[in-house]
N, CA, C and O of each residue as an XYZ file, in Angstrom:
528
protein
N     165.124     52.003    -44.319
C     164.190     52.946    -44.870
C     164.963     54.048    -45.577
O     166.161     54.242    -45.371
N     164.243     54.743    -46.398
C     164.881     55.863    -47.099
C     165.271     56.966    -46.132
O     164.943     56.914    -44.946
N     165.971     57.963    -46.647
C     166.461     59.038    -45.781
C     165.340     59.857    -45.155
O     165.477     60.346    -44.033
N     164.251     60.005    -45.863
C     163.184     60.863    -45.366
C     162.017     60.083    -44.755
O     161.017     60.682    -44.358
N     162.134     58.758    -44.676
C     161.034     57.952    -44.160
C     161.454     57.340    -42.828
O     162.518     56.732    -42.712
N     160.606     57.513    -41.843
C     160.881     56.942    -40.533
C     159.628     56.198    -40.074
O     158.500     56.609    -40.347
N     159.862     55.092    -39.370
C     158.745     54.331    -38.830
C     158.144     55.058    -37.637
O     158.846     55.673    -36.834
N     156.838     54.969    -37.551
C     156.167     55.482    -36.363
C     156.460     54.537    -35.208
O     157.038     53.467    -35.403
N     156.068     54.924    -34.030
C     156.238     54.063    -32.860
C     155.474     52.761    -33.083
O     155.965     51.679    -32.763
N     154.265     52.878    -33.636
C     153.464     51.688    -33.907
C     154.155     50.779    -34.928
O     154.148     49.556    -34.785
N     154.741     51.379    -35.944
C     155.463     50.611    -36.960
C     156.656     49.888    -36.368
O     156.933     48.742    -36.724
N     157.359     50.547    -35.471
C     158.496     49.916    -34.814
C     158.046     48.718    -33.968
O     158.736     47.700    -33.912
N     156.896     48.844    -33.317
C     156.358     47.730    -32.528
C     156.042     46.557    -33.451
O     156.360     45.411    -33.130
N     155.416     46.838    -34.596
C     155.092     45.772    -35.550
C     156.343     45.101    -36.093
O     156.390     43.875    -36.194
N     157.346     45.876    -36.440
C     158.587     45.298    -36.950
C     159.217     44.408    -35.886
O     159.755     43.348    -36.204
N     159.154     44.827    -34.639
C     159.716     44.033    -33.552
C     159.016     42.686    -33.392
O     159.631     41.713    -32.958
N     157.746     42.629    -33.738
C     156.986     41.382    -33.609
C     156.899     40.592    -34.910
O     156.454     39.444    -34.899
N     157.308     41.171    -36.011
C     157.145     40.519    -37.318
C     157.854     39.170    -37.377
O     157.301     38.208    -37.912
N     159.049     39.086    -36.845
C     159.791     37.829    -36.882
C     159.045     36.738    -36.122
O     158.935     35.607    -36.594
N     158.536     37.085    -34.948
C     157.776     36.112    -34.160
C     156.511     35.684    -34.904
O     156.172     34.501    -34.934
N     155.829     36.634    -35.491
C     154.588     36.336    -36.219
C     154.875     35.423    -37.404
O     154.152     34.451    -37.623
N     155.915     35.721    -38.167
C     156.253     34.895    -39.327
C     156.660     33.483    -38.902
O     156.297     32.510    -39.563
N     157.406     33.365    -37.813
C     157.794     32.045    -37.318
C     156.560     31.240    -36.915
O     156.458     30.061    -37.252
N     155.628     31.860    -36.201
C     154.395     31.179    -35.799
C     153.553     30.796    -37.012
O     152.956     29.719    -37.040
N     153.503     31.668    -38.010
C     152.740     31.383    -39.223
C     153.340     30.192    -39.966
O     152.603     29.332    -40.448
N     154.659     30.132    -40.064
C     155.321     28.991    -40.704
C     155.048     27.701    -39.927
O     154.795     26.659    -40.531
N     155.098     27.763    -38.601
C     154.819     26.578    -37.782
C     153.375     26.129    -37.966
O     153.111     24.932    -38.078
N     152.442     27.070    -38.000
C     151.033     26.716    -38.202
C     150.841     26.056    -39.561
O     150.093     25.085    -39.678
N     151.508     26.572    -40.585
C     151.420     25.964    -41.919
C     151.982     24.556    -41.936
O     151.403     23.663    -42.555
N     153.106     24.349    -41.263
C     153.706     23.007    -41.201
C     152.804     22.044    -40.433
O     152.640     20.892    -40.835
N     152.218     22.511    -39.328
C     151.295     21.664    -38.558
C     150.075     21.289    -39.391
O     149.618     20.147    -39.352
N     149.556     22.241    -40.137
C     148.394     21.979    -40.983
C     148.740     20.981    -42.079
O     147.963     20.066    -42.350
N     149.894     21.147    -42.708
C     150.316     20.210    -43.759
C     150.490     18.805    -43.189
O     150.121     17.824    -43.835
N     151.046     18.703    -41.994
C     151.223     17.384    -41.375
C     149.875     16.750    -41.064
O     149.700     15.542    -41.224
N     148.931     17.560    -40.623
C     147.603     17.026    -40.296
C     146.884     16.530    -41.537
O     146.118     15.568    -41.465
N     147.117     17.167    -42.664
C     146.461     16.759    -43.910
C     147.042     15.441    -44.410
O     146.308     14.611    -44.947
N     148.334     15.238    -44.244
C     149.008     14.066    -44.795
C     149.214     12.942    -43.782
O     149.621     11.841    -44.152
N     148.941     13.208    -42.534
C     149.168     12.192    -41.508
C     147.881     11.979    -40.719
O     147.256     12.944    -40.279
N     147.484     10.728    -40.539
C     146.280     10.474    -39.747
C     146.452     10.975    -38.318
O     147.505     10.801    -37.705
N     145.409     11.592    -37.807
C     145.432     12.152    -36.464
C     144.179     11.680    -35.736
O     143.089     11.692    -36.308
N     144.324     11.272    -34.497
C     143.164     10.903    -33.703
C     143.213      9.457    -33.261
O     144.273      8.831    -33.233
N     142.051      8.941    -32.917
C     141.927      7.579    -32.397
C     141.080      6.743    -33.334
O     140.016      7.177    -33.774
N     141.551      5.547    -33.640
C     140.786      4.571    -34.419
C     140.463      3.415    -33.481
O     141.352      2.850    -32.844
N     139.197      3.076    -33.406
C     138.759      1.941    -32.579
C     138.517      0.755    -33.500
O     137.640      0.786    -34.362
N     139.312     -0.291    -33.302
C     139.248     -1.485    -34.146
C     138.681     -2.636    -33.330
O     139.196     -2.971    -32.263
N     137.627     -3.230    -33.840
C     137.063     -4.416    -33.214
C     137.584     -5.653    -33.921
O     137.625     -5.696    -35.151
N     137.978     -6.648    -33.161
C     138.505     -7.875    -33.762
C     138.181     -9.051    -32.855
O     138.168     -8.925    -31.630
N     137.918    -10.206    -33.480
C     137.731    -11.424    -32.705
C     139.073    -11.819    -32.113
O     140.121    -11.440    -32.637
N     139.048    -12.565    -31.044
C     140.262    -12.883    -30.296
C     141.349    -13.501    -31.171
O     142.513    -13.115    -31.065
N     140.993    -14.450    -32.032
C     142.015    -15.099    -32.863
C     142.668    -14.103    -33.807
O     143.876    -14.167    -34.038
N     141.891    -13.192    -34.348
C     142.437    -12.163    -35.237
C     143.285    -11.187    -34.431
O     144.372    -10.797    -34.857
N     142.786    -10.802    -33.277
C     143.520     -9.861    -32.438
C     144.885    -10.407    -32.049
O     145.844     -9.646    -31.915
N     144.979    -11.710    -31.869
C     146.255    -12.315    -31.484
C     147.194    -12.513    -32.662
O     148.409    -12.568    -32.472
N     146.657    -12.622    -33.883
C     147.518    -12.951    -35.017
C     147.807    -11.763    -35.930
O     148.969    -11.523    -36.258
N     146.817    -11.032    -36.339
C     146.993     -9.963    -37.324
C     147.298     -8.616    -36.680
O     148.152     -7.872    -37.162
N     146.610     -8.309    -35.607
C     146.676     -6.971    -35.026
C     148.084     -6.567    -34.573
O     148.464     -5.424    -34.826
N     148.881     -7.417    -33.925
C     150.212     -6.961    -33.498
C     151.078     -6.437    -34.648
O     151.757     -5.422    -34.495
N     151.060     -7.108    -35.778
C     151.833     -6.629    -36.928
C     151.320     -5.305    -37.448
O     152.103     -4.425    -37.805
N     149.998     -5.160    -37.491
C     149.411     -3.901    -37.949
C     149.762     -2.762    -36.996
O     150.062     -1.651    -37.435
N     149.725     -3.033    -35.705
C     150.075     -2.002    -34.734
C     151.534     -1.588    -34.859
O     151.862     -0.413    -34.694
N     152.403     -2.534    -35.145
C     153.824     -2.208    -35.328
C     154.007     -1.260    -36.506
O     154.795     -0.317    -36.435
N     153.281     -1.511    -37.584
C     153.364     -0.634    -38.757
C     152.801      0.748    -38.429
O     153.385      1.766    -38.799
N     151.673      0.776    -37.740
C     151.020      2.050    -37.431
C     151.743      2.851    -36.358
O     151.457      4.037    -36.192
N     152.662      2.249    -35.631
C     153.367      2.974    -34.572
C     154.201      4.126    -35.127
O     154.562      5.037    -34.382
N     154.508      4.098    -36.408
C     155.238      5.207    -37.027
C     154.369      6.460    -37.126
O     154.887      7.567    -37.273
N     153.077      6.290    -37.046
C     152.140      7.423    -37.102
C     151.984      7.967    -35.684
O     151.128      7.509    -34.927
N     152.798      8.928    -35.336
C     152.879      9.409    -33.954
C     151.603     10.088    -33.474
O     151.351     10.149    -32.270
N     150.805     10.592    -34.391
C     149.596     11.315    -33.990
C     148.343     10.444    -34.092
O     147.221     10.934    -33.964
N     148.549      9.155    -34.322
C     147.443      8.218    -34.449
C     147.452      7.262    -33.264
O     148.489      6.693    -32.924
N     146.321      7.093    -32.653
C     146.174      6.168    -31.526
C     145.203      5.078    -31.958
O     144.127      5.371    -32.480
N     145.577      3.830    -31.742
C     144.733      2.703    -32.132
C     144.290      1.972    -30.871
O     145.110      1.553    -30.054
N     142.980      1.829    -30.732
C     142.413      1.042    -29.636
C     141.870     -0.246    -30.231
O     141.057     -0.211    -31.154
N     142.311     -1.371    -29.712
C     141.814     -2.666    -30.179
C     140.852     -3.195    -29.123
O     141.183     -3.297    -27.942
N     139.663     -3.525    -29.584
C     138.605     -3.989    -28.698
C     138.188     -5.377    -29.144
O     137.924     -5.597    -30.326
N     138.127     -6.318    -28.209
C     137.671     -7.656    -28.575
C     136.203     -7.572    -28.965
O     135.363     -7.130    -28.182
N     135.908     -8.000    -30.178
C     134.545     -7.927    -30.707
C     133.840     -9.257    -30.499
O     134.361    -10.311    -30.865
N     132.688     -9.202    -29.927
C     131.855    -10.395    -29.764
C     130.990    -10.536    -31.011
O     130.402     -9.551    -31.458
N     130.897    -11.724    -31.578
C     130.100    -11.900    -32.798
C     128.671    -11.380    -32.674
O     128.096    -10.907    -33.654
N     128.101    -11.464    -31.489
C     126.704    -11.076    -31.324
C     126.463     -9.576    -31.443
O     125.359     -9.163    -31.798
N     127.471     -8.749    -31.154
C     127.233     -7.307    -31.197
C     128.257     -6.518    -31.996
O     128.219     -5.287    -31.981
N     129.163     -7.176    -32.688
C     130.239     -6.479    -33.395
C     129.708     -5.574    -34.502
O     130.112     -4.416    -34.600
N     128.818     -6.084    -35.325
C     128.294     -5.287    -36.431
C     127.480     -4.106    -35.908
O     127.554     -3.008    -36.460
N     126.713     -4.323    -34.860
C     125.942     -3.226    -34.262
C     126.876     -2.140    -33.731
O     126.573     -0.952    -33.849
N     128.002     -2.533    -33.152
C     128.979     -1.560    -32.652
C     129.581     -0.758    -33.796
O     129.836      0.437    -33.647
N     129.811     -1.397    -34.929
C     130.328     -0.690    -36.102
C     129.287      0.297    -36.624
O     129.610      1.450    -36.911
N     128.057     -0.147    -36.745
C     126.991      0.710    -37.270
C     126.695      1.888    -36.347
O     126.329      2.963    -36.823
N     126.845      1.706    -35.047
C     126.600      2.800    -34.103
C     127.835      3.682    -33.918
O     127.814      4.637    -33.142
N     128.892      3.360    -34.626
C     130.159      4.098    -34.594
C     130.905      3.981    -33.263
O     131.747      4.815    -32.931
N     130.577      2.930    -32.510
C     131.404      2.609    -31.345
C     132.728      2.013    -31.808
O     133.723      2.064    -31.085
N     132.739      1.450    -33.014
C     133.951      0.953    -33.674
C     134.113      1.694    -34.994
O     133.128      2.043    -35.644
N     135.364      1.933    -35.385
C     135.645      2.534    -36.688
C     135.908      1.465    -37.737
O     135.558      1.630    -38.906
N     136.523      0.377    -37.318
C     136.822     -0.756    -38.196
C     136.455     -2.036    -37.469
O     136.489     -2.106    -36.240
N     136.105     -3.043    -38.250
C     135.794     -4.348    -37.679
C     136.492     -5.409    -38.512
O     136.287     -5.497    -39.723
N     137.312     -6.205    -37.860
C     137.936     -7.348    -38.526
C     137.147     -8.562    -38.072
O     137.148     -8.912    -36.892
N     136.483     -9.192    -39.008
C     135.581    -10.281    -38.673
C     135.906    -11.503    -39.512
O     136.849    -11.490    -40.303
N     135.141    -12.532    -39.340
C     135.371    -13.759    -40.094
C     134.059    -14.230    -40.698
O     132.976    -13.882    -40.229
N     134.179    -15.019    -41.734
C     133.009    -15.623    -42.357
C     133.399    -17.011    -42.813
O     134.412    -17.196    -43.487
N     132.598    -17.971    -42.445
C     132.875    -19.349    -42.822
C     132.087    -19.716    -44.066
O     130.960    -19.251    -44.240
N     132.664    -20.550    -44.946
C     131.947    -20.977    -46.151
C     130.598    -21.600    -45.785
O     130.490    -22.405    -44.859
N     129.593    -21.207    -46.531
C     128.262    -21.747    -46.294
C     127.482    -21.034    -45.205
O     126.308    -21.336    -44.990
N     128.115    -20.088    -44.511
C     127.448    -19.322    -43.467
C     127.604    -17.835    -43.776
O     128.528    -17.191    -43.278
N     126.711    -17.293    -44.589
C     126.854    -15.888    -44.975
C     126.739    -14.958    -43.762
O     125.998    -15.221    -42.815
N     127.471    -13.904    -43.827
C     127.468    -12.881    -42.782
C     126.823    -11.651    -43.398
O     127.515    -10.862    -44.041
N     125.507    -11.462    -43.223
C     124.830    -10.354    -43.892
C     125.359     -9.007    -43.405
O     125.518     -8.773    -42.207
N     125.624     -8.135    -44.366
C     126.173     -6.822    -44.055
C     125.290     -5.765    -44.710
O     124.992     -5.873    -45.900
N     124.863     -4.744    -43.962
C     124.042     -3.685    -44.545
C     124.787     -2.934    -45.647
O     126.017     -2.942    -45.693
N     124.037     -2.293    -46.523
C     124.637     -1.612    -47.679
C     125.551     -0.459    -47.280
O     126.431     -0.090    -48.057
N     125.374      0.118    -46.104
C     126.231      1.241    -45.704
C     127.590      0.799    -45.168
O     128.414      1.632    -44.793
N     127.818     -0.492    -45.135
C     129.101     -1.037    -44.678
C     129.861     -1.576    -45.885
O     129.319     -2.340    -46.683
N     131.109     -1.174    -46.008
C     131.980     -1.694    -47.063
C     132.782     -2.844    -46.481
O     133.389     -2.716    -45.417
N     132.781     -3.962    -47.184
C     133.488     -5.151    -46.699
C     134.555     -5.533    -47.715
O     134.283     -5.640    -48.910
N     135.768     -5.734    -47.224
C     136.893     -6.118    -48.071
C     137.527     -7.388    -47.526
O     137.872     -7.438    -46.345
N     137.690     -8.422    -48.360
C     138.383     -9.623    -47.873
C     139.871     -9.326    -47.691
O     140.495     -8.697    -48.546
N     140.431     -9.780    -46.577
C     141.858     -9.541    -46.320
C     142.646    -10.834    -46.196
O     143.852    -10.796    -45.951
N     141.996    -11.970    -46.358
C     142.725    -13.230    -46.295
C     141.785    -14.413    -46.217
O     140.571    -14.262    -46.078
N     142.369    -15.588    -46.309
C     141.625    -16.838    -46.202
C     142.395    -17.749    -45.263
O     143.568    -18.043    -45.494
N     141.745    -18.189    -44.220
C     142.387    -19.081    -43.257
C     141.855    -20.495    -43.431
O     140.642    -20.708    -43.434
N     142.749    -21.459    -43.577
C     142.285    -22.850    -43.633
C     141.872    -23.313    -42.237
O     142.383    -22.825    -41.229
N     140.953    -24.248    -42.200
C     140.542    -24.862    -40.938
C     141.058    -26.292    -40.919
O     141.035    -26.977    -41.941
N     141.515    -26.737    -39.779
C     142.068    -28.082    -39.647
C     141.353    -28.831    -38.533
O     140.848    -28.236    -37.581
N     141.323    -30.123    -38.672
C     140.820    -31.005    -37.632
C     142.015    -31.784    -37.107
O     142.762    -32.378    -37.884
N     142.194    -31.784    -35.821
C     143.316    -32.509    -35.216
C     142.771    -33.675    -34.404
O     141.707    -33.583    -33.792
N     143.504    -34.753    -34.410
C     143.134    -35.926    -33.617
C     144.413    -36.586    -33.137
O     145.491    -36.343    -33.678
N     144.287    -37.409    -32.135
C     145.467    -38.119    -31.657
C     145.826    -39.201    -32.667
O     144.967    -39.646    -33.428
N     147.077    -39.625    -32.680
C     147.564    -40.592    -33.664
C     146.879    -41.940    -33.616
O     146.790    -42.615    -34.642
N     146.391    -42.355    -32.458
C     145.780    -43.683    -32.369
C     144.254    -43.649    -32.485
O     143.604    -44.688    -32.361
N     143.682    -42.479    -32.720
C     142.226    -42.375    -32.879
C     141.872    -42.665    -34.330
O     142.201    -41.879    -35.219
N     141.217    -43.765    -34.572
C     140.849    -44.159    -35.939
C     139.377    -43.918    -36.236
O     138.880    -44.343    -37.279
N     138.679    -43.248    -35.341
C     137.236    -43.068    -35.522
C     136.898    -42.201    -36.729
O     135.767    -42.247    -37.214
N     137.844    -41.416    -37.223
C     137.568    -40.563    -38.375
C     138.100    -41.145    -39.679
O     137.920    -40.544    -40.739
N     138.747    -42.297    -39.620
C     139.260    -42.919    -40.844
C     138.095    -43.374    -41.708
O     137.032    -43.733    -41.202
N     138.307    -43.353    -42.998
C     137.254    -43.814    -43.913
C     137.607    -45.152    -44.459
O     136.850    -45.716    -45.249
């Protein structure tokens, strides 16, 4: 301070706390920036058993880098999976649709195809009942 200016007792108290206040303010700003750019919270994903066993482990490995994100995987039963999504018991639903069997989806649900799985028929080598 200048030669003729002196801090009051109250001013001295504020100066003593200013460093702590600025440090806390910087930390709050960093926490807020991280929350804006990093997903935070819990995502509930419904998936049929075959999908849960094949796709979900890889996705969870990728998402494990998101330390503030928790993923719950719930086995989805075909009979109630869409209802669980619509009631917000699930945040995401990984489902399947077979050719010729449409899976009606309400307009408030966005559906994105993520792959195509071939179906195979297996038989023993000596079974000729399926030969043409």
